[in-house]
Structures are given as structure tokens and as C-alpha cells.
Coordinates of C-alpha atoms in Angstrom, one line a residue:
M1 CA 0.0 0.0 0.0
N2 CA 1.2 3.5 -0.9
T3 CA -0.3 7.0 -0.8
I4 CA -1.8 6.8 -4.3
D5 CA -3.4 3.4 -3.6
A6 CA -4.8 4.8 -0.4
I7 CA -6.2 7.8 -2.2
K8 CA -7.9 5.5 -4.7
E9 CA -9.5 3.4 -1.9
V10 CA -10.9 6.5 -0.1
L11 CA -12.3 8.0 -3.2
E12 CA -14.0 4.8 -4.2
A13 CA -15.3 3.9 -0.7
K14 CA -19.1 4.0 0.1
I15 CA -18.2 5.3 3.6
P16 CA -14.9 7.2 2.9
F17 CA -14.4 8.4 6.5
D18 CA -14.0 4.8 7.9
T19 CA -11.6 4.1 5.0
Y20 CA -9.7 7.3 5.7
D21 CA -9.3 6.3 9.4
K22 CA -8.1 2.9 8.5
L23 CA -5.5 4.2 6.0
S24 CA -4.6 7.5 7.7
I25 CA -1.0 6.5 8.1
Y26 CA -0.6 6.8 4.3
L27 CA -2.6 10.0 4.0
K28 CA -0.9 12.5 6.2
D29 CA -0.3 15.0 3.4
V30 CA -3.6 14.4 1.5
K31 CA -6.7 16.6 1.5
F32 CA -10.0 15.3 0.4
M33 CA -13.2 17.1 -0.7
F34 CA -16.5 15.3 -1.0
F35 CA -19.4 16.9 -2.7
D36 CA -21.9 14.0 -2.6
I37 CA -22.5 14.1 1.1
I38 CA -24.5 16.6 3.0
N39 CA -22.5 18.7 5.6
P40 CA -24.0 21.3 7.9
Y41 CA -20.7 22.6 9.1
V42 CA -19.7 24.9 6.3
D43 CA -20.3 28.6 6.1
N44 CA -20.3 31.0 3.2
I45 CA -21.1 28.6 0.3
L46 CA -22.2 30.3 -2.8
I47 CA -24.9 28.0 -4.1
S48 CA -26.0 29.6 -7.4
I49 CA -26.3 32.9 -9.3
N50 CA -29.1 33.4 -11.8
N51 CA -28.3 35.7 -14.7
P52 CA -29.8 35.6 -18.2
H53 CA -26.6 36.4 -20.0
F54 CA -23.7 35.5 -17.7
Y55 CA -23.0 32.3 -15.8
I56 CA -21.0 31.5 -12.7
D57 CA -20.2 27.8 -12.2
G58 CA -18.3 25.8 -9.7
L59 CA -16.7 22.5 -10.4
C60 CA -19.5 20.9 -8.5
D61 CA -22.3 21.5 -6.0
Y62 CA -20.3 23.2 -3.3
S63 CA -23.3 23.3 -1.0
N64 CA -22.7 19.6 -0.2
I65 CA -19.0 19.8 0.7
I66 CA -17.0 17.9 3.3
F67 CA -13.3 18.5 3.9
L68 CA -11.2 15.7 5.2
D69 CA -7.6 15.8 6.2
R70 CA -5.5 15.4 9.3
F71 CA -6.6 18.8 10.5
C72 CA -10.3 18.6 9.7
C73 CA -12.3 15.4 10.2
K74 CA -16.0 14.7 9.6
S75 CA -16.6 14.3 13.4
G76 CA -15.3 17.9 14.1
A77 CA -18.1 20.3 14.9
S78 CA -16.2 23.5 14.3
K79 CA -17.4 25.7 11.5
I80 CA -15.4 25.7 8.3
R81 CA -14.9 29.0 6.6
V82 CA -14.8 29.3 2.8
S83 CA -13.3 31.9 0.5
N84 CA -15.0 32.0 -2.9
R85 CA -12.6 32.8 -5.8
L86 CA -14.0 33.7 -9.2
N87 CA -12.1 33.2 -12.5
F88 CA -13.2 35.4 -15.5
D89 CA -13.4 33.9 -19.0
V90 CA -11.8 35.9 -21.7
N91 CA -15.2 36.8 -23.3
L92 CA -16.4 38.3 -20.0
S93 CA -13.2 40.2 -19.5
T94 CA -14.0 42.1 -22.7
H95 CA -17.4 43.2 -21.1
I96 CA -15.5 44.5 -18.0
K97 CA -13.1 46.5 -20.2
N98 CA -16.0 48.0 -22.1
L99 CA -17.7 49.0 -18.9
F100 CA -14.8 51.2 -17.7
F101 CA -13.4 52.4 -21.0
N102 CA -16.4 52.6 -23.3
K103 CA -19.2 53.0 -20.6
K104 CA -21.0 50.1 -22.2
C105 CA -23.0 48.0 -19.7
D106 CA -26.4 46.3 -19.7
A107 CA -28.6 45.3 -16.7
S108 CA -27.3 41.7 -16.8
L109 CA -23.7 42.9 -16.3
Y110 CA -24.7 45.2 -13.4
D111 CA -26.5 42.2 -11.8
L112 CA -23.5 40.0 -12.2
I113 CA -21.2 42.7 -10.5
H114 CA -23.8 43.0 -7.7
D115 CA -23.7 39.3 -7.1
I116 CA -19.9 39.2 -7.1
K117 CA -19.7 42.1 -4.6
K118 CA -22.5 40.9 -2.4
N119 CA -20.9 37.4 -2.1
K120 CA -17.5 39.0 -1.5
M121 CA -15.9 36.9 -4.2
Q122 CA -12.3 37.4 -4.9
I123 CA -12.0 38.1 -8.6
S124 CA -9.3 36.7 -10.8
I125 CA -8.3 37.1 -14.4
G126 CA -6.3 34.0 -14.4
P127 CA -7.8 32.5 -17.5
T128 CA -7.3 35.8 -19.4
I129 CA -3.6 35.9 -18.3
F130 CA -3.2 32.2 -19.0
E131 CA -4.7 32.3 -22.5
N132 CA -3.2 35.6 -23.7
S133 CA 0.2 34.6 -22.4
Y134 CA 0.4 31.4 -24.5
N135 CA -2.1 32.0 -27.3
Q136 CA -0.4 32.7 -30.6
S137 CA -2.8 35.7 -31.1
G138 CA -2.8 36.8 -27.5
M139 CA -1.6 40.3 -26.6
N140 CA -1.6 41.3 -30.3
S141 CA -3.7 44.3 -29.4
I142 CA -1.6 45.9 -26.8
K143 CA -4.1 48.7 -26.0
K144 CA -7.1 46.3 -25.5
S145 CA -5.1 43.8 -23.5
Y146 CA -3.6 46.4 -21.2
E147 CA -7.0 48.2 -20.7
T148 CA -8.5 44.8 -19.7
L149 CA -5.9 44.5 -16.9
L150 CA -6.6 48.1 -15.8
A151 CA -10.3 47.4 -15.8
F152 CA -10.0 44.5 -13.4
S153 CA -8.1 46.6 -10.9
M154 CA -10.7 49.3 -11.2
L155 CA -13.6 46.7 -10.8
D156 CA -11.9 45.5 -7.6
R157 CA -11.7 48.9 -6.0
N158 CA -15.0 50.4 -7.1
S159 CA -18.2 49.6 -5.0
Y160 CA -21.3 48.1 -6.6
D161 CA -23.3 51.2 -5.8
S162 CA -20.9 53.5 -7.5
I163 CA -20.9 51.3 -10.6
K164 CA -24.7 50.9 -10.6
N165 CA -25.3 54.6 -10.2
G166 CA -22.8 55.4 -13.0
N167 CA -20.6 57.6 -10.8
F168 CA -17.7 55.2 -10.5
D169 CA -14.2 56.2 -11.1
S170 CA -13.4 55.3 -14.7
N171 CA -10.0 56.9 -14.6
P172 CA -7.1 54.6 -13.7
I173 CA -5.0 55.6 -10.7
S174 CA -1.5 54.6 -9.8
Q175 CA -2.5 51.4 -8.1
D176 CA -4.3 50.3 -11.3
Y177 CA -1.2 50.9 -13.3
V178 CA 1.0 49.1 -10.9
F179 CA -1.3 46.1 -11.0
A180 CA -1.5 46.2 -14.8
D181 CA 2.3 46.6 -15.2
N182 CA 3.1 43.6 -13.0
I183 CA 0.6 41.3 -14.8
W184 CA 1.8 42.6 -18.2
G185 CA 5.3 41.7 -17.3
V186 CA 4.3 38.2 -16.3
M187 CA 2.4 37.8 -19.6
R188 CA 5.3 39.0 -21.7
K189 CA 7.8 36.8 -20.0
S190 CA 5.5 33.7 -20.5
K191 CA 4.9 34.6 -24.1
N192 CA 8.6 35.1 -24.9
E193 CA 9.7 31.9 -23.1
N194 CA 7.1 29.6 -24.7
N195 CA 4.4 30.4 -27.2
D196 CA 3.0 26.9 -27.1
L197 CA 1.7 25.1 -24.0
E198 CA 2.0 21.3 -24.0
K199 CA -1.4 20.7 -22.4
H200 CA -3.0 22.9 -25.0
K201 CA -1.3 21.0 -27.8
I202 CA -2.5 17.7 -26.3
L203 CA -6.1 18.9 -26.2
F204 CA -5.9 20.4 -29.7
C205 CA -4.7 17.0 -31.0
L206 CA -7.4 15.1 -29.2
L207 CA -10.1 17.5 -30.5
S208 CA -8.7 17.4 -34.0
K209 CA -8.8 13.6 -34.1
M210 CA -12.3 13.7 -32.7
Y211 CA -13.5 16.0 -35.5
L212 CA -11.7 13.9 -38.2
L213 CA -13.4 10.8 -36.8
K214 CA -16.8 12.6 -36.6
W215 CA -16.9 13.1 -40.3
D216 CA -15.2 9.9 -41.4
N217 CA -17.8 7.6 -42.8
T218 CA -15.4 4.7 -43.0
S219 CA -14.8 4.5 -39.2
R220 CA -16.7 1.7 -37.5
N221 CA -16.0 2.3 -33.8
K222 CA -15.1 5.9 -33.4
E223 CA -15.0 6.1 -29.6
I224 CA -12.5 3.2 -29.3
E225 CA -10.4 4.7 -32.1
L226 CA -10.3 7.9 -30.2
L227 CA -9.3 6.1 -27.0
N228 CA -6.6 4.2 -28.8
F229 CA -5.3 7.5 -30.3
A230 CA -5.1 9.1 -26.8
L231 CA -3.3 6.2 -25.2
D232 CA -1.1 4.9 -28.0
D233 CA -0.3 8.1 -30.0
L234 CA -0.6 11.0 -27.6
N235 CA 0.4 8.7 -24.7
V236 CA -1.9 10.6 -22.3
Y237 CA -5.2 9.8 -20.5
C238 CA -7.4 12.9 -20.0
E239 CA -10.6 11.4 -18.9
N240 CA -13.0 14.4 -18.7
E241 CA -12.0 15.6 -22.2
L242 CA -12.2 12.1 -23.6
F243 CA -15.7 11.6 -22.0
F244 CA -17.0 14.7 -23.8
C245 CA -15.4 13.9 -27.1
M246 CA -16.9 10.4 -27.0
K247 CA -20.3 11.8 -26.1
Y248 CA -20.1 14.1 -29.1
L249 CA -19.2 11.2 -31.3
E250 CA -22.4 9.6 -29.9
N251 CA -24.4 12.7 -30.9
D252 CA -25.3 13.7 -27.4
K253 CA -27.7 16.6 -27.8
N254 CA -26.8 18.1 -24.4
I255 CA -23.2 19.0 -25.6
K256 CA -23.8 19.4 -29.3
R257 CA -23.8 23.2 -29.2
F258 CA -20.3 23.3 -27.6
F259 CA -18.7 21.2 -30.3
D260 CA -20.8 22.2 -33.3
K261 CA -18.8 25.4 -33.7
V262 CA -16.7 23.2 -36.1
Q263 CA -18.3 21.9 -39.2
P264 CA -16.8 20.5 -42.5
N265 CA -17.4 23.8 -44.2
S266 CA -16.3 25.9 -41.3
K267 CA -14.0 28.9 -41.7
N268 CA -11.1 29.5 -39.3
T269 CA -11.3 25.8 -38.2
I270 CA -7.9 25.7 -36.5
K271 CA -8.7 28.8 -34.4
K272 CA -12.1 27.4 -33.4
I273 CA -10.5 24.1 -32.2
E274 CA -7.8 26.0 -30.4
N275 CA -10.5 28.0 -28.5
I276 CA -12.3 24.8 -27.5
A277 CA -9.0 23.5 -26.2
W278 CA -8.6 26.7 -24.1
D279 CA -12.1 26.2 -22.7
F280 CA -11.1 22.7 -21.4
L281 CA -7.9 24.1 -20.1
H282 CA -9.7 26.7 -18.0
I283 CA -11.7 23.9 -16.4
R284 CA -8.5 22.1 -15.6
L285 CA -7.0 25.4 -14.2
M286 CA -9.9 25.5 -11.6
E287 CA -9.1 21.9 -10.7
T288 CA -5.4 22.5 -10.2
S289 CA -6.1 25.7 -8.2
L290 CA -8.0 23.5 -5.7
A291 CA -4.6 21.8 -4.9
V292 CA -3.3 25.1 -3.4
Q293 CA -5.1 25.0 -0.1
L294 CA -3.2 26.9 2.6
N295 CA -5.7 26.0 5.3
E296 CA -4.9 29.2 7.2
N297 CA -7.3 29.8 10.1
N298 CA -9.4 26.9 8.9
V299 CA -10.3 28.7 5.6
Y300 CA -10.7 26.7 2.3
Y301 CA -10.7 28.2 -1.2
L302 CA -13.4 27.2 -3.7
Y303 CA -13.1 28.2 -7.3
Y304 CA -15.8 29.4 -9.8
F305 CA -15.8 30.3 -13.4
A306 CA -17.7 33.3 -14.9
T307 CA -18.5 33.2 -18.6
A308 CA -20.8 34.6 -21.2
D309 CA -20.7 31.4 -23.2
K310 CA -23.8 29.3 -22.5
A311 CA -22.3 26.2 -24.3
L312 CA -19.3 26.2 -22.0
H313 CA -21.6 26.7 -19.0
N314 CA -23.5 23.6 -20.0
I315 CA -20.3 21.6 -20.3
I316 CA -19.2 22.6 -16.8
K317 CA -22.6 21.7 -15.3
Y318 CA -22.9 18.4 -17.2
N319 CA -20.0 16.5 -15.5
P320 CA -19.4 17.9 -12.0
I321 CA -16.8 16.5 -9.6
N322 CA -18.2 14.3 -6.9
R323 CA -15.0 13.8 -4.9
I324 CA -11.4 15.0 -5.2
A325 CA -8.1 14.3 -3.5
L326 CA -5.3 16.9 -3.3
Y327 CA -1.8 15.6 -2.9
D328 CA 1.7 16.8 -3.9
S329 CA 0.3 19.7 -5.9
K330 CA -1.8 17.3 -8.0
V331 CA -5.5 16.7 -8.1
Y332 CA -7.3 13.3 -8.3
P333 CA -10.9 14.0 -9.2
V334 CA -13.8 11.5 -9.4
R335 CA -16.6 13.0 -11.6
K336 CA -20.2 12.2 -12.0
H337 CA -19.6 10.6 -15.4
N338 CA -16.7 8.7 -16.9
I339 CA -15.9 6.8 -20.1
S340 CA -17.0 3.5 -18.6
E341 CA -20.5 4.5 -19.5
I342 CA -19.4 4.5 -23.1
I343 CA -16.8 1.8 -23.5
G344 CA -18.1 -0.6 -20.8
L345 CA -16.8 -1.3 -17.3
D346 CA -14.6 -4.3 -18.2
L347 CA -12.6 -2.3 -20.8
Y348 CA -12.5 0.7 -18.5
N349 CA -11.1 -1.3 -15.5
S350 CA -8.5 -2.9 -17.8
L351 CA -7.0 0.4 -18.9
H352 CA -4.6 0.8 -15.9
N353 CA -3.0 -2.6 -17.0
R354 CA -2.5 -1.5 -20.5
N355 CA 1.1 -1.2 -21.8
R356 CA 1.8 2.5 -22.5
T357 CA 4.7 3.9 -24.5
P358 CA 6.5 6.9 -22.8
Y359 CA 5.2 10.4 -23.4
L360 CA 7.5 12.3 -25.7
V361 CA 7.4 16.0 -26.5
S362 CA 8.9 15.4 -29.9
K363 CA 6.2 13.0 -30.8
L364 CA 3.5 15.4 -29.6
N365 CA 5.0 18.2 -31.8
K366 CA 5.0 15.9 -34.8
L367 CA 1.3 14.9 -34.3
Y368 CA 0.4 18.5 -33.7
I369 CA 1.7 19.6 -37.1
E370 CA 0.3 16.5 -38.9
L371 CA -3.2 17.1 -37.5
K372 CA -3.2 20.8 -38.3
N373 CA -2.4 19.9 -41.9
E374 CA -5.1 17.2 -42.0
I375 CA -7.7 19.6 -40.5
N376 CA -6.8 22.3 -43.1
K377 CA -7.0 19.7 -45.8
N378 CA -10.4 18.4 -44.8
F379 CA -12.3 21.3 -43.2
N380 CA -11.3 24.5 -45.0

């Protein structure tokens, strides 16, 4: 028995607390979160926000959350305090910029800002920084990109009432410029060091293969072909993304809108696939952010994603996390759905025994170029 094996047993247990107690010697540095068990000992959980044009989603139903580690056990009756942190999608960042620099704002955006301020959410432009730093076209418009950074600093320091009444300070002050300069420096450094992110390339390749299979009339078992491509060619296993790709190949109507942006006669197909890959990476960014739990003063951080994209909102809600373990800066999630529902439980359980070739960056780069060429040949 080792720590990873112990984590797996706790996550799969019907009564995880008993299993945790039994295996606690292996779990000293592991934190668990359970979202499928009711817990009355948590304060300040943001349950939901209703808005006709903008969406705020967590990775799961945070209202049913239990924390379990060596400092916090289920039997403890002390209240757990939660800090809600909100990541803004790139499309929503544009709305914030337009509010401060173009005075453009509708009732839905005012309502969103009200809910953010009322719930004392800590706002973050992590996805905007992340995407613009590594995206080939990111930061091309220096004025727009820099104004977006200024706008977020201004949003943070202006009250809801001042924004709603239209008398907010729309002129950047020194602290806004300091914030924007610091973030801009980080973005430029990231962009200059590496214009391509390996995880984004992996997801681009997976999505490209899915689209090629989708419109290939000669393929007999597209879901298995995609699984074999991920394991044998990409040499990675990204279950949540594989699940959604397979569901699209099965023509699941609930996720059709998200993937249907790409069609055989689509224009700018490569760019559209890249953007879908960024969407999946932003979901992963929320997952990995959970791994950074300082646990200071018994406070835990929960992450949300704000977007104007209804299709992405539906994807996040479709497959929430039920349980997750945080260990050694890594996350081990168990979601509501997995690919066993598609490929069968026997094949799914056999995957961990499958011989896998080592992951190689050089092989990924070769696949990335080949699939780009194939997409351009077949879709544009």
C-alpha cells in the first residue's frame, strides 16, 4: 500500500471516513473534498447565481461539501470558513473592459457585478492571463489587453453602488497601473519563453482527431479509435475531455452546441479548435487551483468560473466533480460521469494494466503539425 493506492480506496469507498481512518498512516499530506455528502458545518457557500446572459459555475455542487484531512475530520463540529474565488473567462473580461473604458453595460452585467460584490468573491483574471500569455494571437492588441488589466483593478476597488449609479471612477489611478504593469510583465515573460503550451497542444490534437473521426464515414467504432489514439499516439489519458469527445461522437444533444462550432465547411477551423481546447484548459485550471489549499485559520478556497458562453456553462454543469483528492500539488478527481458509461466497465477497468509507451514532446509536436495539416485539408 502506498499513498496513491490509499487515495484511490478512499475516493471509491461508500463510507470514505472509515476508510480514511483505516489508511490514515498513508494519508498524512492528503486533503479530500467530498461533494456528494450533506454537511451542515460549512459557512459562506455560494450556491448559485441566476443571470440571463452570464454564468457563474463551480466544479460541482459546493453546498454539499465535506473537507477531510489530518486537521479537519468529519466528526469535528467547528465551522469551516470558505473563500470564494472567481475566474473570469476571456469573453467576460471584454465586457468588463467595455464598462470602464467605453461606458457600455447592460442590466445583466450590473446584476453580475452586484452578485460578485454581495458574495464578497475574490475576482481573478487567471484565464485571461493564461490564455493571452500562451495563445499565438494573445496580446496582439496591446491597447485592448492592457486596458483589460486596468479594468479589473478598477472593478476590484469600485463599489457596486458606484458602478450601478454610474458615478464610478473610470480613470485609472497609480495602483491600477502598478497592477497592470506587474501582470503585463508576467504575460510578456511567459509569451517570450514559450508560445506553445504542451497541455493545449495535447487537447488540440485530441479534439482534432475527434472531428476527423466525426466526419469519417469509414470509421466503425469511433469512440474506441479515439481512446486508442489518446493512449497509443498521444500517450496521455485525459478522462474528462475524452468523455465529452466520446459523447459528441455519440451525438449527445446536451453538448452538441459546444462542439458544433466546427463543421466540415467551417472557416477558421484551426482557431475554433484552439479556442475549445482553451475552454477545457480553463476547467483544468480550476481543478489544479484547488490543490493550493493553505488552510490558514481553517479557511478553504473554492473556485468558480464566470463566462458569457452558455455552451461552456452547459459543459461545466454536465459533468461535475463528486470527490477529489489533493496531494503533492496534484488533483485526483472523481466525476459524475466517466468513459466506462461508453466503453463498458470491463474495458475501463483494464485500462490501468494497458502497456503504454512513454510520453515524448517530440512525438506530440509531430502529431500537432500533422493534425493541423489534416484539418486544413479536410475542413477549410
